[in-house]
């Protein structure tokens, strides 16, 4: 993934999907290069590289992909790209809607998401 490849990929994405308002990247040299940042400025796109919580984000993503690989891909290797797409679609449906997680009290993520947070009110007596 070098600077020219990133520049070409961004141009292609804009041609197909239109110009984004914000482009969020990591702080890799290909994204901080003058070649890439000039292209972003030409298209008047806001470039975001704040890096807030990036280590935590990476842990979550790595854990998710580890689960995908060990619970699906390695057990049933896909034959084609279309096969891979269908298997990933099926797995992520399972992962989000049926698989329980220890980290959230053995609940299912989507059901946990739907629960409205309980707001504790504080009553002050004078």
mmCIF file of C-alpha atoms in Angstrom:
data_model
loop_
_atom_site.group_PDB
_atom_site.id
_atom_site.type_symbol
_atom_site.label_atom_id
_atom_site.label_comp_id
_atom_site.label_asym_id
_atom_site.label_seq_id
_atom_site.Cartn_x
_atom_site.Cartn_y
_atom_site.Cartn_z
ATOM 1 C CA UNK A 1 0.000 0.000 0.000
ATOM 2 C CA UNK A 2 2.131 2.847 -1.225
ATOM 3 C CA UNK A 3 1.250 6.509 -1.780
ATOM 4 C CA UNK A 4 0.413 6.144 -5.474
ATOM 5 C CA UNK A 5 -1.853 3.166 -4.829
ATOM 6 C CA UNK A 6 -3.715 5.058 -2.076
ATOM 7 C CA UNK A 7 -4.074 8.089 -4.343
ATOM 8 C CA UNK A 8 -5.434 5.947 -7.186
ATOM 9 C CA UNK A 9 -7.804 4.101 -4.876
ATOM 10 C CA UNK A 10 -9.189 7.359 -3.494
ATOM 11 C CA UNK A 11 -9.718 8.730 -7.023
ATOM 12 C CA UNK A 12 -11.488 5.520 -8.056
ATOM 13 C CA UNK A 13 -13.707 5.567 -4.961
ATOM 14 C CA UNK A 14 -14.669 9.196 -5.622
ATOM 15 C CA UNK A 15 -15.468 8.397 -9.274
ATOM 16 C CA UNK A 16 -17.739 5.529 -8.215
ATOM 17 C CA UNK A 17 -19.275 6.763 -4.946
ATOM 18 C CA UNK A 18 -18.760 10.518 -4.932
ATOM 19 C CA UNK A 19 -16.650 12.737 -2.723
ATOM 20 C CA UNK A 20 -16.803 12.173 1.044
ATOM 21 C CA UNK A 21 -16.931 15.109 3.444
ATOM 22 C CA UNK A 22 -14.337 13.509 5.736
ATOM 23 C CA UNK A 23 -11.640 10.943 4.989
ATOM 24 C CA UNK A 24 -10.405 9.139 8.109
ATOM 25 C CA UNK A 25 -7.006 7.410 7.954
ATOM 26 C CA UNK A 26 -4.237 6.254 10.200
ATOM 27 C CA UNK A 27 -1.020 8.243 10.351
ATOM 28 C CA UNK A 28 0.898 6.084 7.884
ATOM 29 C CA UNK A 29 3.417 7.734 5.587
ATOM 30 C CA UNK A 30 1.290 7.078 2.504
ATOM 31 C CA UNK A 31 -1.520 9.188 3.996
ATOM 32 C CA UNK A 32 0.703 11.971 5.339
ATOM 33 C CA UNK A 33 2.661 12.345 2.105
ATOM 34 C CA UNK A 34 2.351 15.557 0.127
ATOM 35 C CA UNK A 35 1.107 13.603 -2.900
ATOM 36 C CA UNK A 36 -1.868 12.194 -0.987
ATOM 37 C CA UNK A 37 -2.688 15.260 1.126
ATOM 38 C CA UNK A 38 -2.633 17.494 -1.982
ATOM 39 C CA UNK A 39 -5.213 15.235 -3.643
ATOM 40 C CA UNK A 40 -7.413 15.428 -0.559
ATOM 41 C CA UNK A 41 -7.135 19.253 -0.578
ATOM 42 C CA UNK A 42 -7.917 19.432 -4.326
ATOM 43 C CA UNK A 43 -11.189 17.581 -3.678
ATOM 44 C CA UNK A 44 -11.846 19.777 -0.604
ATOM 45 C CA UNK A 45 -12.131 16.749 1.705
ATOM 46 C CA UNK A 46 -11.481 17.082 5.424
ATOM 47 C CA UNK A 47 -8.670 14.717 6.442
ATOM 48 C CA UNK A 48 -9.004 13.161 9.895
ATOM 49 C CA UNK A 49 -6.057 11.467 11.586
ATOM 50 C CA UNK A 50 -6.718 12.187 15.234
ATOM 51 C CA UNK A 51 -5.935 8.673 16.405
ATOM 52 C CA UNK A 52 -8.186 8.880 19.471
ATOM 53 C CA UNK A 53 -8.740 5.392 20.893
ATOM 54 C CA UNK A 54 -7.048 3.786 17.902
ATOM 55 C CA UNK A 55 -5.351 1.111 20.031
ATOM 56 C CA UNK A 56 -8.682 0.115 21.541
ATOM 57 C CA UNK A 57 -10.345 0.126 18.109
ATOM 58 C CA UNK A 58 -7.606 -2.124 16.790
ATOM 59 C CA UNK A 59 -8.079 -4.618 19.642
ATOM 60 C CA UNK A 60 -11.809 -4.889 18.907
ATOM 61 C CA UNK A 61 -11.247 -5.373 15.204
ATOM 62 C CA UNK A 62 -8.467 -7.925 15.738
ATOM 63 C CA UNK A 63 -10.670 -9.918 18.129
ATOM 64 C CA UNK A 64 -13.565 -9.882 15.665
ATOM 65 C CA UNK A 65 -11.419 -11.069 12.760
ATOM 66 C CA UNK A 66 -9.795 -13.736 14.942
ATOM 67 C CA UNK A 67 -13.271 -15.076 15.717
ATOM 68 C CA UNK A 68 -14.232 -15.000 12.033
ATOM 69 C CA UNK A 69 -11.106 -16.893 11.017
ATOM 70 C CA UNK A 70 -11.196 -19.575 13.714
ATOM 71 C CA UNK A 71 -14.977 -20.061 13.855
ATOM 72 C CA UNK A 72 -15.734 -19.883 10.135
ATOM 73 C CA UNK A 73 -13.049 -19.364 7.481
ATOM 74 C CA UNK A 74 -10.519 -21.941 8.698
ATOM 75 C CA UNK A 75 -13.235 -24.528 9.336
ATOM 76 C CA UNK A 76 -14.894 -24.069 5.933
ATOM 77 C CA UNK A 77 -12.447 -22.503 3.460
ATOM 78 C CA UNK A 78 -14.336 -20.675 0.695
ATOM 79 C CA UNK A 79 -13.949 -21.736 -2.941
ATOM 80 C CA UNK A 80 -14.491 -18.322 -4.530
ATOM 81 C CA UNK A 81 -14.793 -14.662 -3.609
ATOM 82 C CA UNK A 82 -18.567 -14.926 -3.839
ATOM 83 C CA UNK A 83 -18.490 -17.951 -1.533
ATOM 84 C CA UNK A 84 -16.339 -15.991 0.936
ATOM 85 C CA UNK A 85 -18.760 -13.050 0.801
ATOM 86 C CA UNK A 86 -21.756 -15.303 1.544
ATOM 87 C CA UNK A 87 -19.972 -17.100 4.379
ATOM 88 C CA UNK A 88 -18.904 -13.805 5.964
ATOM 89 C CA UNK A 89 -22.438 -12.443 5.632
ATOM 90 C CA UNK A 90 -23.821 -15.548 7.349
ATOM 91 C CA UNK A 91 -21.149 -15.481 10.054
ATOM 92 C CA UNK A 92 -21.621 -11.801 10.910
ATOM 93 C CA UNK A 93 -25.361 -12.340 11.168
ATOM 94 C CA UNK A 94 -24.621 -15.118 13.680
ATOM 95 C CA UNK A 95 -21.913 -13.028 15.410
ATOM 96 C CA UNK A 96 -24.225 -10.046 15.963
ATOM 97 C CA UNK A 97 -27.619 -11.695 16.408
ATOM 98 C CA UNK A 98 -27.128 -15.124 18.012
ATOM 99 C CA UNK A 99 -23.637 -15.500 19.536
ATOM 100 C CA UNK A 100 -23.440 -14.677 23.245
ATOM 101 C CA UNK A 101 -20.502 -12.698 24.678
ATOM 102 C CA UNK A 102 -18.877 -13.103 28.068
ATOM 103 C CA UNK A 103 -17.863 -9.427 28.080
ATOM 104 C CA UNK A 104 -21.485 -8.274 28.113
ATOM 105 C CA UNK A 105 -22.909 -10.653 30.724
ATOM 106 C CA UNK A 106 -23.452 -13.514 28.254
ATOM 107 C CA UNK A 107 -25.910 -11.406 26.249
ATOM 108 C CA UNK A 108 -26.355 -11.221 22.485
ATOM 109 C CA UNK A 109 -24.860 -7.970 21.126
ATOM 110 C CA UNK A 110 -27.863 -6.833 19.085
ATOM 111 C CA UNK A 111 -30.284 -7.495 21.933
ATOM 112 C CA UNK A 112 -27.969 -5.603 24.281
ATOM 113 C CA UNK A 113 -27.886 -2.718 21.801
ATOM 114 C CA UNK A 114 -31.693 -2.510 21.813
ATOM 115 C CA UNK A 115 -31.911 -2.178 25.602
ATOM 116 C CA UNK A 116 -32.514 1.409 26.602
ATOM 117 C CA UNK A 117 -30.076 2.566 29.278
ATOM 118 C CA UNK A 118 -31.580 2.966 32.710
ATOM 119 C CA UNK A 119 -31.202 6.529 33.902
ATOM 120 C CA UNK A 120 -31.051 6.825 37.636
ATOM 121 C CA UNK A 121 -32.671 9.982 38.873
ATOM 122 C CA UNK A 122 -31.379 11.736 41.931
ATOM 123 C CA UNK A 123 -33.856 13.277 44.303
ATOM 124 C CA UNK A 124 -32.561 15.979 46.594
ATOM 125 C CA UNK A 125 -34.671 16.765 49.628
ATOM 126 C CA UNK A 126 -34.300 20.223 51.078
#
